Coordinates of C-alpha atoms in Angstrom, one line a residue:
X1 CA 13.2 -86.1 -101.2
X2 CA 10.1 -88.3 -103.1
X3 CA 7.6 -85.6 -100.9
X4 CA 9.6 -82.6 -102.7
X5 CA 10.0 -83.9 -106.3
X6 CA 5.9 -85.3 -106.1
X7 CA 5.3 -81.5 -105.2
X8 CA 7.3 -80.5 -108.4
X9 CA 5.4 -82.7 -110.4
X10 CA 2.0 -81.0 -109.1
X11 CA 3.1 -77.8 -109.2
X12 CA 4.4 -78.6 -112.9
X13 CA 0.8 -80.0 -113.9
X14 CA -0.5 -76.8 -112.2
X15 CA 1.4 -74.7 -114.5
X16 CA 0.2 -76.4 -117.7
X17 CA -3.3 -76.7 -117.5
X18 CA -2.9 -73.1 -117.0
X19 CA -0.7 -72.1 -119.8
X20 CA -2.8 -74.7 -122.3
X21 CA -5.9 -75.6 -120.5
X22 CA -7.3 -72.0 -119.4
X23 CA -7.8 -70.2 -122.7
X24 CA -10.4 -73.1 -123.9
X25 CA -12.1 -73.5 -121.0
X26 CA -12.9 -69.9 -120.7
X27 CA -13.6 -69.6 -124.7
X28 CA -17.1 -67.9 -124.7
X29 CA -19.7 -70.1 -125.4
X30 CA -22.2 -67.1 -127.0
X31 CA -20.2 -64.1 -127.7
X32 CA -17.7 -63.6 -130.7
X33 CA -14.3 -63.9 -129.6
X34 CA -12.5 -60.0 -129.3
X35 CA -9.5 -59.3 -132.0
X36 CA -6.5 -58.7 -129.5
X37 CA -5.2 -55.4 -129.7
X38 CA -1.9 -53.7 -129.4
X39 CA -1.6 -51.4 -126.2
X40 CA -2.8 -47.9 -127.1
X41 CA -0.2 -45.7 -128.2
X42 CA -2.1 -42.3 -127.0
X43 CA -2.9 -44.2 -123.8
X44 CA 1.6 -44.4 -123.3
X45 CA 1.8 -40.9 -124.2
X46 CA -0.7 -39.6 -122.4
X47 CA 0.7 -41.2 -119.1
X48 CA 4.1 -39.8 -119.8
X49 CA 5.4 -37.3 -117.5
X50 CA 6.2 -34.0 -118.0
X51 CA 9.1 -32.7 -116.8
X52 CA 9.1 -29.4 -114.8
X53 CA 9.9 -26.3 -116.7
X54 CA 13.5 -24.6 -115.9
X55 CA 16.3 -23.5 -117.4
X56 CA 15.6 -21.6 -121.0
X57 CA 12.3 -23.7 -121.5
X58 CA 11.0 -20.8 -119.2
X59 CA 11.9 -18.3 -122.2
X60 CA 10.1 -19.9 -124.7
X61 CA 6.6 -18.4 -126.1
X62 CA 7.9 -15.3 -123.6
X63 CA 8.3 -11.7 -124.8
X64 CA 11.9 -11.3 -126.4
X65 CA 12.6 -8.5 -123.3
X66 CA 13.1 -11.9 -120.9
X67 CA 16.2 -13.1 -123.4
X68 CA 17.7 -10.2 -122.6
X69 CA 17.3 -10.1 -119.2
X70 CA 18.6 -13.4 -118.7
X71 CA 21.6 -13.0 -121.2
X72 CA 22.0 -9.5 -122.1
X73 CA 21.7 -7.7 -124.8
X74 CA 22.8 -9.8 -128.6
X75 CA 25.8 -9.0 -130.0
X76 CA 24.6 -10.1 -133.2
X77 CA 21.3 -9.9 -134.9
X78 CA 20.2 -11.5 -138.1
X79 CA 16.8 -12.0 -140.0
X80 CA 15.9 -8.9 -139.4
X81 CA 12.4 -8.3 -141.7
X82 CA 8.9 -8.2 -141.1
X83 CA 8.5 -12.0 -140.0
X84 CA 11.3 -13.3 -137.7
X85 CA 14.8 -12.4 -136.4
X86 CA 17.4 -14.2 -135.0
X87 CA 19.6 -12.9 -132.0
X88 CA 22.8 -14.3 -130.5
X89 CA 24.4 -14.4 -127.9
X90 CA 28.4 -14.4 -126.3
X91 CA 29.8 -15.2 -130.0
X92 CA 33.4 -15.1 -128.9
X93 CA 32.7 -17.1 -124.8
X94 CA 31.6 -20.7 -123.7
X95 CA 28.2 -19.2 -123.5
X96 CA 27.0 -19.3 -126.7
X97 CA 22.7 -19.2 -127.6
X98 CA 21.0 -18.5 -130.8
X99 CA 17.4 -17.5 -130.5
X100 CA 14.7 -17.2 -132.6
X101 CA 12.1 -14.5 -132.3
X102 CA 8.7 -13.9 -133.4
X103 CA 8.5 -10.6 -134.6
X104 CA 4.8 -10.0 -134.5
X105 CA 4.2 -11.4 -131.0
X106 CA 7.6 -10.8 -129.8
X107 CA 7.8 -14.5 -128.6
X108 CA 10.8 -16.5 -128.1
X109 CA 10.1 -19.0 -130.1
X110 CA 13.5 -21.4 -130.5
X111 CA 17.0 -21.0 -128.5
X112 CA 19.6 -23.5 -129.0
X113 CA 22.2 -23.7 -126.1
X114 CA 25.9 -25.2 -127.5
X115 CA 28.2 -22.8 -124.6
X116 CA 28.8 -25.6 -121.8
X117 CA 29.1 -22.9 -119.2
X118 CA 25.4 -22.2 -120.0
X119 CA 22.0 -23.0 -117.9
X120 CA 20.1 -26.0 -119.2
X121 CA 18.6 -26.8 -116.3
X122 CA 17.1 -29.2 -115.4
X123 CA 19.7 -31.1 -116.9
X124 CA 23.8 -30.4 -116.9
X125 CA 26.3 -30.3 -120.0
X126 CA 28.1 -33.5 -120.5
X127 CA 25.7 -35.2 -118.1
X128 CA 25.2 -38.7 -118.6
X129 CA 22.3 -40.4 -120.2
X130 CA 21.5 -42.9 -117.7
X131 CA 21.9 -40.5 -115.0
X132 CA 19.2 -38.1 -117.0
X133 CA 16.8 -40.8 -117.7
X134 CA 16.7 -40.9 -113.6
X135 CA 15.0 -37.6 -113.7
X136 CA 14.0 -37.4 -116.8
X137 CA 11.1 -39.2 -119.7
X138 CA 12.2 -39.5 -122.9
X139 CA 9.1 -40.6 -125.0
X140 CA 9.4 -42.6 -128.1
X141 CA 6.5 -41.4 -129.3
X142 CA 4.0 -38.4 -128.4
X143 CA 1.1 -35.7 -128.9
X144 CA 1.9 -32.1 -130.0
X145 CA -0.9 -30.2 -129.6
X146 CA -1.3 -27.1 -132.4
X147 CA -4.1 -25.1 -133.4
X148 CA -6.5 -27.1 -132.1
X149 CA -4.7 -30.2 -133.6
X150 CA -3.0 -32.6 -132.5
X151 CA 0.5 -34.4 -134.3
X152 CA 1.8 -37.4 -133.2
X153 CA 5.4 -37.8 -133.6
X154 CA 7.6 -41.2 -133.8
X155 CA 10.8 -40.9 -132.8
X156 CA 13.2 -43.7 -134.9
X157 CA 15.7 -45.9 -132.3
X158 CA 18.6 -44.0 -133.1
X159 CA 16.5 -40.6 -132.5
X160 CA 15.6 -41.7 -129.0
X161 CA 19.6 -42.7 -128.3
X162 CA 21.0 -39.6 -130.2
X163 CA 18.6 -36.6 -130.0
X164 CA 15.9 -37.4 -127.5
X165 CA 13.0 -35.1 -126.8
X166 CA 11.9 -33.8 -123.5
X167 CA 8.7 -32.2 -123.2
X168 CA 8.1 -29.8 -120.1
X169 CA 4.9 -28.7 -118.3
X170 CA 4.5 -25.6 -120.1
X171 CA 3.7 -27.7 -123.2
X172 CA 7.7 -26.4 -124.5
X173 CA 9.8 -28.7 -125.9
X174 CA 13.8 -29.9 -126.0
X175 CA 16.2 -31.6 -128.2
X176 CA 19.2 -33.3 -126.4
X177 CA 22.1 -33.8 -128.3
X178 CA 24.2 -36.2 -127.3
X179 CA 27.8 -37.6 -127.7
X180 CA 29.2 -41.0 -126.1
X181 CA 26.3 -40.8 -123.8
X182 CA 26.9 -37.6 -122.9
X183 CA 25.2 -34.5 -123.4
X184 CA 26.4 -31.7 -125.5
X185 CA 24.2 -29.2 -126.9
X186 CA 20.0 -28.4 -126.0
X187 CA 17.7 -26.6 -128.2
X188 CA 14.6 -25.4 -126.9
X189 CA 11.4 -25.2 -129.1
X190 CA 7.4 -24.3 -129.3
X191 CA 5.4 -26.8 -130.6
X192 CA 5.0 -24.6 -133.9
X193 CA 8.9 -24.7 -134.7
X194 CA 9.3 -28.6 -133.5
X195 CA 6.9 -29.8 -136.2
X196 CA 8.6 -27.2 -138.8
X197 CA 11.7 -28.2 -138.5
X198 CA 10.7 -31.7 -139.4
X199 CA 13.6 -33.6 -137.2
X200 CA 11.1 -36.5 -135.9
X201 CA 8.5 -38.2 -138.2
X202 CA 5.2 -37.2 -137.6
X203 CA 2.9 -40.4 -138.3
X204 CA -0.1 -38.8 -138.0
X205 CA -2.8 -38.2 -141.1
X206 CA -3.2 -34.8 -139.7
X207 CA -1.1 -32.2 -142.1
X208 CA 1.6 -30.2 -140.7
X209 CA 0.7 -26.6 -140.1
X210 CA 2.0 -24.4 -142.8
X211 CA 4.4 -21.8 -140.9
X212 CA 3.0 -18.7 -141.6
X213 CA 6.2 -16.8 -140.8
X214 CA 8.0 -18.3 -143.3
X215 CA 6.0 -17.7 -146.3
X216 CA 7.6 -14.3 -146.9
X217 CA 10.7 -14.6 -144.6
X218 CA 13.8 -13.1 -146.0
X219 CA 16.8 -15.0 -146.4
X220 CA 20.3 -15.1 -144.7
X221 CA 22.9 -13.4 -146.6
X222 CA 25.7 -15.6 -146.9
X223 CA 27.8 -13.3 -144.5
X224 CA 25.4 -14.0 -141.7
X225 CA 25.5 -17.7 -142.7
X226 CA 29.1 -17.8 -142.4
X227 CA 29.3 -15.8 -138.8
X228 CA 26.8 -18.3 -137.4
X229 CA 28.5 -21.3 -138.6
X230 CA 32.0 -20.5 -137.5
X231 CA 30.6 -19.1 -133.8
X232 CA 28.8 -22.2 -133.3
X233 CA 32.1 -24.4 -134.7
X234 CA 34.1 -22.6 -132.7
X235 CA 32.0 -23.2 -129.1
X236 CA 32.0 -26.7 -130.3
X237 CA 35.9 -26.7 -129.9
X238 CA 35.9 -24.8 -127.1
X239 CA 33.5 -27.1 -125.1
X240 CA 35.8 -29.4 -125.9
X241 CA 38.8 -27.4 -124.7
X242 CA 40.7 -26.9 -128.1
X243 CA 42.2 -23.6 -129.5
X244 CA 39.7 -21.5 -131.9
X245 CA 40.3 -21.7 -135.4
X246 CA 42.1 -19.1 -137.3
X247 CA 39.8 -18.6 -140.3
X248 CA 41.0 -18.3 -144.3
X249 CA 39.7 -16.1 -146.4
X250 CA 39.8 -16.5 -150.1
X251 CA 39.6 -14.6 -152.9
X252 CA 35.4 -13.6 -154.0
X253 CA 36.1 -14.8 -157.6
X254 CA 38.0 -18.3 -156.6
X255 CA 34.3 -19.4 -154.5
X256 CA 32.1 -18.0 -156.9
X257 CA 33.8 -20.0 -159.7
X258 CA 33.8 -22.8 -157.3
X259 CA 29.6 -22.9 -156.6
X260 CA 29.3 -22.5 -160.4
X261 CA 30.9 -24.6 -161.3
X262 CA 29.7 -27.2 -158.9
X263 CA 26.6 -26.2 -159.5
X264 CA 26.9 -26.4 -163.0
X265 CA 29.9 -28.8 -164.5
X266 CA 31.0 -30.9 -161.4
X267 CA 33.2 -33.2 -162.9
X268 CA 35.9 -30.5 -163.2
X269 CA 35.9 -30.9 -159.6
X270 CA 34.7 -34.4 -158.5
X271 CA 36.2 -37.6 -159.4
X272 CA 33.4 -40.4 -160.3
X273 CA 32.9 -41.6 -156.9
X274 CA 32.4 -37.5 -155.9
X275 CA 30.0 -37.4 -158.6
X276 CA 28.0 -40.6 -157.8
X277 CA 27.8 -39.6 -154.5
X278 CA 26.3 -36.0 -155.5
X279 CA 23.9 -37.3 -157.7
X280 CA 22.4 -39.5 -154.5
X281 CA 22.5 -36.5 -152.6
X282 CA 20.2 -34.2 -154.5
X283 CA 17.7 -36.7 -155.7
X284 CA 16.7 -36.9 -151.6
X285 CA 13.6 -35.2 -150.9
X286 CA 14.5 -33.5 -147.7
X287 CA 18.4 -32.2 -146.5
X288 CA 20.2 -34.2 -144.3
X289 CA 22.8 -33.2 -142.1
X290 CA 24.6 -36.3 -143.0
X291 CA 24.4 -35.9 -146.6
X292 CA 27.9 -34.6 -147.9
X293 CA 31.0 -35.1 -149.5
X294 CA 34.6 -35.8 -148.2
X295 CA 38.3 -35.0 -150.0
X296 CA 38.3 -38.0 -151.2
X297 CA 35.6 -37.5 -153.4
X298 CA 37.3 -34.4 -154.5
X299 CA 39.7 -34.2 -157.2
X300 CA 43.1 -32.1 -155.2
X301 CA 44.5 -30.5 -158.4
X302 CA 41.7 -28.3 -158.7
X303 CA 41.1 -27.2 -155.5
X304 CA 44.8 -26.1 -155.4
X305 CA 45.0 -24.3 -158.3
X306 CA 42.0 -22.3 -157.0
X307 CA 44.2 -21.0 -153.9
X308 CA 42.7 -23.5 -151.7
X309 CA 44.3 -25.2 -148.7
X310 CA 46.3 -28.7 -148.9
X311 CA 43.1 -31.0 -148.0
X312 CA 43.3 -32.0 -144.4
X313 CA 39.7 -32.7 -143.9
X314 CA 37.3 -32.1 -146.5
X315 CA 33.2 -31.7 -146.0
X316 CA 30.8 -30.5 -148.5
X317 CA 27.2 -30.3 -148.4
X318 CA 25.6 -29.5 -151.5
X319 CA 22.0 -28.7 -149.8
X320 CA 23.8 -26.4 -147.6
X321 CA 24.0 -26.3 -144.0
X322 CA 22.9 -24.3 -141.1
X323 CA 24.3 -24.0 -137.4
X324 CA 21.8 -26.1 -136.1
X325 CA 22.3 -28.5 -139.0
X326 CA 26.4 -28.4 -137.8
X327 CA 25.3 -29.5 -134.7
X328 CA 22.9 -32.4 -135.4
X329 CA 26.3 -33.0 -138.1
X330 CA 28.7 -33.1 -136.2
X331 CA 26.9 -35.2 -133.2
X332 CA 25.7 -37.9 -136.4
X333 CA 29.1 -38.7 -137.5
X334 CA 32.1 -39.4 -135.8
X335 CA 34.4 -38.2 -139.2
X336 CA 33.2 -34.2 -138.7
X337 CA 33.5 -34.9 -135.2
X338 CA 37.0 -35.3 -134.9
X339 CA 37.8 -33.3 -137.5
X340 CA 36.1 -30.3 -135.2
X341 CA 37.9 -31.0 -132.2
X342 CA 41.3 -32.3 -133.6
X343 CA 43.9 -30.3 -131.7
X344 CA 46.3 -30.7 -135.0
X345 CA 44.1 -28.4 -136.5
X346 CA 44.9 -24.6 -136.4
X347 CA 42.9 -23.6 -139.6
X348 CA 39.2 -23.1 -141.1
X349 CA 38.5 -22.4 -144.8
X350 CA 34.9 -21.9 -144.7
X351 CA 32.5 -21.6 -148.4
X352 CA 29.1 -20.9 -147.7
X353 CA 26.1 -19.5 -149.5
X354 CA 22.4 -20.5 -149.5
X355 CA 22.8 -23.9 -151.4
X356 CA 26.4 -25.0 -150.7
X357 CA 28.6 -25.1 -147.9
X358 CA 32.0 -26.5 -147.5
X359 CA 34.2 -26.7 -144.9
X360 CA 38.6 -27.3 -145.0
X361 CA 40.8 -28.6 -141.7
X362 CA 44.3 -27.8 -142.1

């Protein structure tokens, strides 16, 4: 017993002349003493690994003729100009993809996947995170190479959680939505439309290309707008096995007078936490999906007079909102959320136009 506890003691001793004693006897007598630095960020992402291209990241920066093949032809086109167009794919079926085309190389430059009967290889809807990871890096940080350039982009804790990145051999990229730890929707990306679309921080001094396709791009008309949002709202619910959504229509004049006057004089419309909430809103420099209002910062006496539903559920964003935007939306907070897949629910009033969009649950 006294042998074992005098080895303690030594072995103790040991331990702190290394922890205290080391560092000054090997303090360098002649040469200045080096500034410790932080492990090399590059050096981490360069040693990342790549994961191997499958699935739709095999379409991307591929002529447009390979979309079809793989899902047939669009039933619905949009963007159509000079620049860009937008195809999509099984609007009314659990397979639904939205792609984005280049239309002067003919290169499939975006598709986001929400159908859950759909490819994504390598990875599986509703798959869970920490089974992912297994196969699967998901960088905090990395280097997008454009141009000749390189971006490095910083993914914030919650990005890394919510919406990782992958990025695949072919130098393609992928968002992963997910829910619960789960995954729900993938959109795949060039390196050209990841840095546009400005979801993750890019921290380095180098200036983000200017996207020359959208200096003359055309808009969506509102109609197109609306047809996107309520396919991709209603594959939502249907990954989620709810009913669709019977959609209301109202009259032109009551939702012109309605973005006017929002627009214009909100406080017919908004009570003063509404109007509060608008003003922070707008004064952001950038739109975020999770910016917008709820009924309860709605005023009801207007709204009914105007021939719109009893308010179930209430969103309204006054930057406007896209399908990919619904997505990211929907995934961020757990209020639109429910409110999408709420069973309850048989009804959709839907408002949408460049700037505004709104959305009603009954």
């Amino acid at each position: 017993m006294i042998k074992g506890a005098r080895r303690l003691i030594v072995a103790l001793i040991v331990w702190l002349v290394i922890l205290y004693g080391w560092p000054i006897i090997q303090t360098p007598a002649v040469n200045q003493p080096k500034v410790a630095q932080a492990p090399s960020t590059e050096r981490s992402i360069k040693q990342t690994p790549l994961t191997k291209t499958q699935g739709p990241a095999k379409l991307i920066n591929q002529p447009a003729e390979q979309l079809i093949a793989t899902y047939g032809q669009p039933v619905e086109q949009q963007l159509t100009d000079e620049n860009q167009r937008r195809w999509l794919f099984h609007l009314d079926s659990r397979q639904y993809v939205e792609a984005l085309i280049d239309n002067q190389s003919n290169q499939t430059q975006q598709i986001m996947v929400v159908g859950a009967d759909n490819d994504v290889a390598p990875f599986h809807f509703f798959q869970k995170r920490a089974t992912l990871t297994k196969k699967t890096a998901l960088p905090t940080s990395l280097l997008v190479t454009l141009h000749e350039q390189q971006f490095k982009l910083q993914l914030t804790p919650e990005q890394h959680q919510q919406t990782p990145l992958v990025v695949f051999k072919n130098q393609t990229f992928a968002t992963l939505v997910m829910q619960q730890e789960r995954l729900t929707a993938v959109m795949y990306l060039n390196a050209n439309r990841l840095l546009q679309t400005d979801l993750y921080r890019v921290v380095s001094k180098t200036p983000v290309p200017v996207d020359e396709l959208a200096k003359s791009q055309q808009p969506q008309t509102d109609s197109q707008r609306q047809l996107a949002l309520v396919q991709t709202l209603q594959t939502l619910r249907q990954n989620n096995d709810q009913p669709a959504l019977t959609i209301n229509q109202l009259p032109l004049q009551n939702t012109q007078n309605l973005v006017s006057e929002l627009t214009s004089t909100p406080t017919q419309w908004l009570t003063k936490k509404g109007l509060q909430k608008l003003r922070q809103v707008r004064k952001q420099a950038t739109q975020e999906t999770d910016a917008f209002l709820t009924a309860t910062d709605f005023k009801q006496a207007p709204l009914r007079a105007a021939g719109f539903p009893q308010r179930e559920q209430l969103f309204y964003w006054p930057q406007g909102l896209n399908s990919q935007g619904l997505v990211l939306a929907q995934q961020q907070n757990l209020a639109l959320q429910l409110a999408i897949n709420n069973p309850s629910y048989q009804h959709l009033t839907l408002l949408c136009t460049d700037e505004q969009t709104m959305m009603i649950f009954d």
